[in-house]
């Protein structure tokens, strides 16, 4: 009789353990997908189908540039040039500013930026990093 009373408690424990294992597995899969999405493929802008767009950059972090509508991922290989073609560092680019961005569309609306052509600053521009904007 005691065994029958304990059985539902053991079964509940097993089900809870299985649920926790599934949640951990799901979190691992999501984390791997996010890591793969942030990793830039080894290629050049000439080898990949890219798009260009003129827009206003309203913020920047070491990992991304922020616009009004979406964020763009940047890496060490992202080239930043001024309108004369002179190379500059992302850290020294003042924001907000206008720029032409050459990018490769990515998953989850986070395209990879291959090249930023800096056009000019907007009022209140500073070279400081921006806090991330959550959307």
mmCIF file with all atom_site columns, C-alpha atoms in Angstrom:
data_model
loop_
_atom_site.group_PDB
_atom_site.id
_atom_site.type_symbol
_atom_site.label_atom_id
_atom_site.label_alt_id
_atom_site.label_comp_id
_atom_site.label_asym_id
_atom_site.label_entity_id
_atom_site.label_seq_id
_atom_site.pdbx_PDB_ins_code
_atom_site.Cartn_x
_atom_site.Cartn_y
_atom_site.Cartn_z
_atom_site.occupancy
_atom_site.B_iso_or_equiv
_atom_site.pdbx_formal_charge
_atom_site.auth_seq_id
_atom_site.auth_comp_id
_atom_site.auth_asym_id
_atom_site.auth_atom_id
_atom_site.pdbx_PDB_model_num
ATOM 1   C CA . UNK A 1 1   ? 0.000  0.000  0.000   1.00 0.00 ? 1   UNK A CA 1
ATOM 2   C CA . UNK A 1 2   ? 2.851  2.419  0.812   1.00 0.00 ? 2   UNK A CA 1
ATOM 3   C CA . UNK A 1 3   ? 4.381  1.790  -2.606  1.00 0.00 ? 3   UNK A CA 1
ATOM 4   C CA . UNK A 1 4   ? 1.168  2.822  -4.344  1.00 0.00 ? 4   UNK A CA 1
ATOM 5   C CA . UNK A 1 5   ? 1.059  6.063  -2.347  1.00 0.00 ? 5   UNK A CA 1
ATOM 6   C CA . UNK A 1 6   ? 4.661  6.961  -3.251  1.00 0.00 ? 6   UNK A CA 1
ATOM 7   C CA . UNK A 1 7   ? 4.334  6.095  -6.938  1.00 0.00 ? 7   UNK A CA 1
ATOM 8   C CA . UNK A 1 8   ? 2.636  9.364  -8.087  1.00 0.00 ? 8   UNK A CA 1
ATOM 9   C CA . UNK A 1 9   ? 5.314  11.419 -6.297  1.00 0.00 ? 9   UNK A CA 1
ATOM 10  C CA . UNK A 1 10  ? 8.115  9.535  -8.052  1.00 0.00 ? 10  UNK A CA 1
ATOM 11  C CA . UNK A 1 11  ? 6.379  9.840  -11.404 1.00 0.00 ? 11  UNK A CA 1
ATOM 12  C CA . UNK A 1 12  ? 5.933  13.586 -10.881 1.00 0.00 ? 12  UNK A CA 1
ATOM 13  C CA . UNK A 1 13  ? 9.611  13.903 -10.014 1.00 0.00 ? 13  UNK A CA 1
ATOM 14  C CA . UNK A 1 14  ? 10.639 12.051 -13.157 1.00 0.00 ? 14  UNK A CA 1
ATOM 15  C CA . UNK A 1 15  ? 8.382  14.242 -15.310 1.00 0.00 ? 15  UNK A CA 1
ATOM 16  C CA . UNK A 1 16  ? 9.768  17.434 -13.757 1.00 0.00 ? 16  UNK A CA 1
ATOM 17  C CA . UNK A 1 17  ? 13.328 16.190 -14.307 1.00 0.00 ? 17  UNK A CA 1
ATOM 18  C CA . UNK A 1 18  ? 12.545 15.413 -17.975 1.00 0.00 ? 18  UNK A CA 1
ATOM 19  C CA . UNK A 1 19  ? 11.025 18.881 -18.443 1.00 0.00 ? 19  UNK A CA 1
ATOM 20  C CA . UNK A 1 20  ? 14.104 20.566 -16.949 1.00 0.00 ? 20  UNK A CA 1
ATOM 21  C CA . UNK A 1 21  ? 16.379 18.546 -19.264 1.00 0.00 ? 21  UNK A CA 1
ATOM 22  C CA . UNK A 1 22  ? 14.324 19.603 -22.289 1.00 0.00 ? 22  UNK A CA 1
ATOM 23  C CA . UNK A 1 23  ? 14.492 23.275 -21.280 1.00 0.00 ? 23  UNK A CA 1
ATOM 24  C CA . UNK A 1 24  ? 18.271 23.068 -20.865 1.00 0.00 ? 24  UNK A CA 1
ATOM 25  C CA . UNK A 1 25  ? 18.591 21.435 -24.295 1.00 0.00 ? 25  UNK A CA 1
ATOM 26  C CA . UNK A 1 26  ? 16.377 24.097 -25.888 1.00 0.00 ? 26  UNK A CA 1
ATOM 27  C CA . UNK A 1 27  ? 18.478 26.870 -24.318 1.00 0.00 ? 27  UNK A CA 1
ATOM 28  C CA . UNK A 1 28  ? 21.644 25.275 -25.683 1.00 0.00 ? 28  UNK A CA 1
ATOM 29  C CA . UNK A 1 29  ? 20.190 25.091 -29.199 1.00 0.00 ? 29  UNK A CA 1
ATOM 30  C CA . UNK A 1 30  ? 19.101 28.749 -29.099 1.00 0.00 ? 30  UNK A CA 1
ATOM 31  C CA . UNK A 1 31  ? 22.519 29.850 -27.804 1.00 0.00 ? 31  UNK A CA 1
ATOM 32  C CA . UNK A 1 32  ? 24.310 27.950 -30.583 1.00 0.00 ? 32  UNK A CA 1
ATOM 33  C CA . UNK A 1 33  ? 22.060 29.492 -33.227 1.00 0.00 ? 33  UNK A CA 1
ATOM 34  C CA . UNK A 1 34  ? 22.748 32.980 -31.858 1.00 0.00 ? 34  UNK A CA 1
ATOM 35  C CA . UNK A 1 35  ? 26.504 32.302 -31.881 1.00 0.00 ? 35  UNK A CA 1
ATOM 36  C CA . UNK A 1 36  ? 26.388 31.081 -35.481 1.00 0.00 ? 36  UNK A CA 1
ATOM 37  C CA . UNK A 1 37  ? 24.376 34.134 -36.476 1.00 0.00 ? 37  UNK A CA 1
ATOM 38  C CA . UNK A 1 38  ? 26.947 36.532 -34.960 1.00 0.00 ? 38  UNK A CA 1
ATOM 39  C CA . UNK A 1 39  ? 29.880 34.764 -36.635 1.00 0.00 ? 39  UNK A CA 1
ATOM 40  C CA . UNK A 1 40  ? 30.825 36.312 -39.970 1.00 0.00 ? 40  UNK A CA 1
ATOM 41  C CA . UNK A 1 41  ? 31.482 33.874 -42.779 1.00 0.00 ? 41  UNK A CA 1
ATOM 42  C CA . UNK A 1 42  ? 35.005 33.920 -44.184 1.00 0.00 ? 42  UNK A CA 1
ATOM 43  C CA . UNK A 1 43  ? 34.520 35.807 -47.432 1.00 0.00 ? 43  UNK A CA 1
ATOM 44  C CA . UNK A 1 44  ? 34.781 39.260 -48.932 1.00 0.00 ? 44  UNK A CA 1
ATOM 45  C CA . UNK A 1 45  ? 32.047 41.680 -49.981 1.00 0.00 ? 45  UNK A CA 1
ATOM 46  C CA . UNK A 1 46  ? 32.738 40.727 -53.601 1.00 0.00 ? 46  UNK A CA 1
ATOM 47  C CA . UNK A 1 47  ? 32.042 37.021 -52.912 1.00 0.00 ? 47  UNK A CA 1
ATOM 48  C CA . UNK A 1 48  ? 28.789 37.633 -51.034 1.00 0.00 ? 48  UNK A CA 1
ATOM 49  C CA . UNK A 1 49  ? 25.540 39.153 -52.218 1.00 0.00 ? 49  UNK A CA 1
ATOM 50  C CA . UNK A 1 50  ? 25.378 42.481 -50.398 1.00 0.00 ? 50  UNK A CA 1
ATOM 51  C CA . UNK A 1 51  ? 23.002 45.409 -50.299 1.00 0.00 ? 51  UNK A CA 1
ATOM 52  C CA . UNK A 1 52  ? 23.702 49.107 -49.770 1.00 0.00 ? 52  UNK A CA 1
ATOM 53  C CA . UNK A 1 53  ? 21.555 51.661 -48.000 1.00 0.00 ? 53  UNK A CA 1
ATOM 54  C CA . UNK A 1 54  ? 21.909 55.303 -46.978 1.00 0.00 ? 54  UNK A CA 1
ATOM 55  C CA . UNK A 1 55  ? 20.694 55.892 -43.436 1.00 0.00 ? 55  UNK A CA 1
ATOM 56  C CA . UNK A 1 56  ? 21.197 57.648 -40.126 1.00 0.00 ? 56  UNK A CA 1
ATOM 57  C CA . UNK A 1 57  ? 23.229 55.842 -37.504 1.00 0.00 ? 57  UNK A CA 1
ATOM 58  C CA . UNK A 1 58  ? 21.869 56.798 -34.072 1.00 0.00 ? 58  UNK A CA 1
ATOM 59  C CA . UNK A 1 59  ? 24.161 54.701 -31.884 1.00 0.00 ? 59  UNK A CA 1
ATOM 60  C CA . UNK A 1 60  ? 27.100 52.327 -31.883 1.00 0.00 ? 60  UNK A CA 1
ATOM 61  C CA . UNK A 1 61  ? 28.654 49.665 -29.698 1.00 0.00 ? 61  UNK A CA 1
ATOM 62  C CA . UNK A 1 62  ? 31.748 47.551 -30.408 1.00 0.00 ? 62  UNK A CA 1
ATOM 63  C CA . UNK A 1 63  ? 29.423 44.794 -31.707 1.00 0.00 ? 63  UNK A CA 1
ATOM 64  C CA . UNK A 1 64  ? 26.750 46.731 -33.618 1.00 0.00 ? 64  UNK A CA 1
ATOM 65  C CA . UNK A 1 65  ? 25.533 49.969 -35.087 1.00 0.00 ? 65  UNK A CA 1
ATOM 66  C CA . UNK A 1 66  ? 22.021 51.088 -34.304 1.00 0.00 ? 66  UNK A CA 1
ATOM 67  C CA . UNK A 1 67  ? 19.542 52.750 -36.612 1.00 0.00 ? 67  UNK A CA 1
ATOM 68  C CA . UNK A 1 68  ? 15.967 53.750 -36.074 1.00 0.00 ? 68  UNK A CA 1
ATOM 69  C CA . UNK A 1 69  ? 14.614 50.571 -37.613 1.00 0.00 ? 69  UNK A CA 1
ATOM 70  C CA . UNK A 1 70  ? 17.161 47.824 -36.957 1.00 0.00 ? 70  UNK A CA 1
ATOM 71  C CA . UNK A 1 71  ? 20.595 46.929 -35.622 1.00 0.00 ? 71  UNK A CA 1
ATOM 72  C CA . UNK A 1 72  ? 23.512 45.911 -37.848 1.00 0.00 ? 72  UNK A CA 1
ATOM 73  C CA . UNK A 1 73  ? 26.247 43.578 -36.577 1.00 0.00 ? 73  UNK A CA 1
ATOM 74  C CA . UNK A 1 74  ? 29.865 44.697 -36.966 1.00 0.00 ? 74  UNK A CA 1
ATOM 75  C CA . UNK A 1 75  ? 33.093 42.729 -36.487 1.00 0.00 ? 75  UNK A CA 1
ATOM 76  C CA . UNK A 1 76  ? 36.811 43.423 -36.658 1.00 0.00 ? 76  UNK A CA 1
ATOM 77  C CA . UNK A 1 77  ? 36.662 42.952 -40.425 1.00 0.00 ? 77  UNK A CA 1
ATOM 78  C CA . UNK A 1 78  ? 34.043 45.696 -40.923 1.00 0.00 ? 78  UNK A CA 1
ATOM 79  C CA . UNK A 1 79  ? 35.654 48.476 -42.942 1.00 0.00 ? 79  UNK A CA 1
ATOM 80  C CA . UNK A 1 80  ? 34.848 52.067 -41.929 1.00 0.00 ? 80  UNK A CA 1
ATOM 81  C CA . UNK A 1 81  ? 35.816 54.804 -44.395 1.00 0.00 ? 81  UNK A CA 1
ATOM 82  C CA . UNK A 1 82  ? 34.997 58.479 -44.758 1.00 0.00 ? 82  UNK A CA 1
ATOM 83  C CA . UNK A 1 83  ? 33.485 59.990 -47.895 1.00 0.00 ? 83  UNK A CA 1
ATOM 84  C CA . UNK A 1 84  ? 36.993 60.499 -49.342 1.00 0.00 ? 84  UNK A CA 1
ATOM 85  C CA . UNK A 1 85  ? 37.849 56.804 -48.952 1.00 0.00 ? 85  UNK A CA 1
ATOM 86  C CA . UNK A 1 86  ? 40.195 57.246 -45.983 1.00 0.00 ? 86  UNK A CA 1
ATOM 87  C CA . UNK A 1 87  ? 39.996 54.419 -43.424 1.00 0.00 ? 87  UNK A CA 1
ATOM 88  C CA . UNK A 1 88  ? 38.891 55.278 -39.899 1.00 0.00 ? 88  UNK A CA 1
ATOM 89  C CA . UNK A 1 89  ? 38.116 53.308 -36.742 1.00 0.00 ? 89  UNK A CA 1
ATOM 90  C CA . UNK A 1 90  ? 34.555 52.650 -35.654 1.00 0.00 ? 90  UNK A CA 1
ATOM 91  C CA . UNK A 1 91  ? 35.422 54.038 -32.215 1.00 0.00 ? 91  UNK A CA 1
ATOM 92  C CA . UNK A 1 92  ? 36.334 57.403 -33.779 1.00 0.00 ? 92  UNK A CA 1
ATOM 93  C CA . UNK A 1 93  ? 33.201 57.680 -35.934 1.00 0.00 ? 93  UNK A CA 1
ATOM 94  C CA . UNK A 1 94  ? 30.872 60.291 -34.383 1.00 0.00 ? 94  UNK A CA 1
ATOM 95  C CA . UNK A 1 95  ? 27.204 59.368 -33.957 1.00 0.00 ? 95  UNK A CA 1
ATOM 96  C CA . UNK A 1 96  ? 24.499 60.306 -34.753 1.00 0.00 ? 96  UNK A CA 1
ATOM 97  C CA . UNK A 1 97  ? 25.595 60.584 -38.361 1.00 0.00 ? 97  UNK A CA 1
ATOM 98  C CA . UNK A 1 98  ? 24.614 59.816 -41.920 1.00 0.00 ? 98  UNK A CA 1
ATOM 99  C CA . UNK A 1 99  ? 26.315 56.920 -43.673 1.00 0.00 ? 99  UNK A CA 1
ATOM 100 C CA . UNK A 1 100 ? 26.065 54.461 -46.512 1.00 0.00 ? 100 UNK A CA 1
ATOM 101 C CA . UNK A 1 101 ? 26.180 50.879 -45.288 1.00 0.00 ? 101 UNK A CA 1
ATOM 102 C CA . UNK A 1 102 ? 27.093 47.854 -47.374 1.00 0.00 ? 102 UNK A CA 1
ATOM 103 C CA . UNK A 1 103 ? 25.674 44.819 -45.608 1.00 0.00 ? 103 UNK A CA 1
ATOM 104 C CA . UNK A 1 104 ? 24.849 41.160 -45.981 1.00 0.00 ? 104 UNK A CA 1
ATOM 105 C CA . UNK A 1 105 ? 21.343 40.295 -44.817 1.00 0.00 ? 105 UNK A CA 1
ATOM 106 C CA . UNK A 1 106 ? 21.433 37.917 -41.867 1.00 0.00 ? 106 UNK A CA 1
ATOM 107 C CA . UNK A 1 107 ? 19.016 35.853 -39.889 1.00 0.00 ? 107 UNK A CA 1
ATOM 108 C CA . UNK A 1 108 ? 16.722 37.419 -37.297 1.00 0.00 ? 108 UNK A CA 1
ATOM 109 C CA . UNK A 1 109 ? 16.947 40.907 -38.840 1.00 0.00 ? 109 UNK A CA 1
ATOM 110 C CA . UNK A 1 110 ? 20.579 41.406 -37.791 1.00 0.00 ? 110 UNK A CA 1
ATOM 111 C CA . UNK A 1 111 ? 22.551 41.909 -41.020 1.00 0.00 ? 111 UNK A CA 1
ATOM 112 C CA . UNK A 1 112 ? 26.366 41.802 -41.109 1.00 0.00 ? 112 UNK A CA 1
ATOM 113 C CA . UNK A 1 113 ? 28.025 45.091 -42.085 1.00 0.00 ? 113 UNK A CA 1
ATOM 114 C CA . UNK A 1 114 ? 30.910 44.803 -44.547 1.00 0.00 ? 114 UNK A CA 1
ATOM 115 C CA . UNK A 1 115 ? 31.558 48.506 -45.093 1.00 0.00 ? 115 UNK A CA 1
ATOM 116 C CA . UNK A 1 116 ? 30.430 51.805 -43.551 1.00 0.00 ? 116 UNK A CA 1
ATOM 117 C CA . UNK A 1 117 ? 30.974 54.925 -45.651 1.00 0.00 ? 117 UNK A CA 1
ATOM 118 C CA . UNK A 1 118 ? 30.735 57.827 -43.220 1.00 0.00 ? 118 UNK A CA 1
ATOM 119 C CA . UNK A 1 119 ? 29.020 60.850 -44.806 1.00 0.00 ? 119 UNK A CA 1
ATOM 120 C CA . UNK A 1 120 ? 28.924 63.366 -41.959 1.00 0.00 ? 120 UNK A CA 1
ATOM 121 C CA . UNK A 1 121 ? 27.824 64.064 -38.380 1.00 0.00 ? 121 UNK A CA 1
ATOM 122 C CA . UNK A 1 122 ? 24.393 65.195 -37.243 1.00 0.00 ? 122 UNK A CA 1
ATOM 123 C CA . UNK A 1 123 ? 23.781 67.669 -34.417 1.00 0.00 ? 123 UNK A CA 1
ATOM 124 C CA . UNK A 1 124 ? 24.947 66.428 -31.032 1.00 0.00 ? 124 UNK A CA 1
ATOM 125 C CA . UNK A 1 125 ? 27.385 63.906 -32.510 1.00 0.00 ? 125 UNK A CA 1
ATOM 126 C CA . UNK A 1 126 ? 29.966 62.354 -30.204 1.00 0.00 ? 126 UNK A CA 1
ATOM 127 C CA . UNK A 1 127 ? 32.515 59.541 -30.576 1.00 0.00 ? 127 UNK A CA 1
ATOM 128 C CA . UNK A 1 128 ? 31.447 57.829 -27.326 1.00 0.00 ? 128 UNK A CA 1
ATOM 129 C CA . UNK A 1 129 ? 29.966 54.330 -27.388 1.00 0.00 ? 129 UNK A CA 1
ATOM 130 C CA . UNK A 1 130 ? 26.181 54.259 -27.043 1.00 0.00 ? 130 UNK A CA 1
ATOM 131 C CA . UNK A 1 131 ? 24.216 52.153 -24.585 1.00 0.00 ? 131 UNK A CA 1
ATOM 132 C CA . UNK A 1 132 ? 22.495 49.263 -26.392 1.00 0.00 ? 132 UNK A CA 1
ATOM 133 C CA . UNK A 1 133 ? 18.944 50.013 -27.506 1.00 0.00 ? 133 UNK A CA 1
ATOM 134 C CA . UNK A 1 134 ? 16.550 47.156 -26.788 1.00 0.00 ? 134 UNK A CA 1
ATOM 135 C CA . UNK A 1 135 ? 13.819 46.657 -29.370 1.00 0.00 ? 135 UNK A CA 1
#
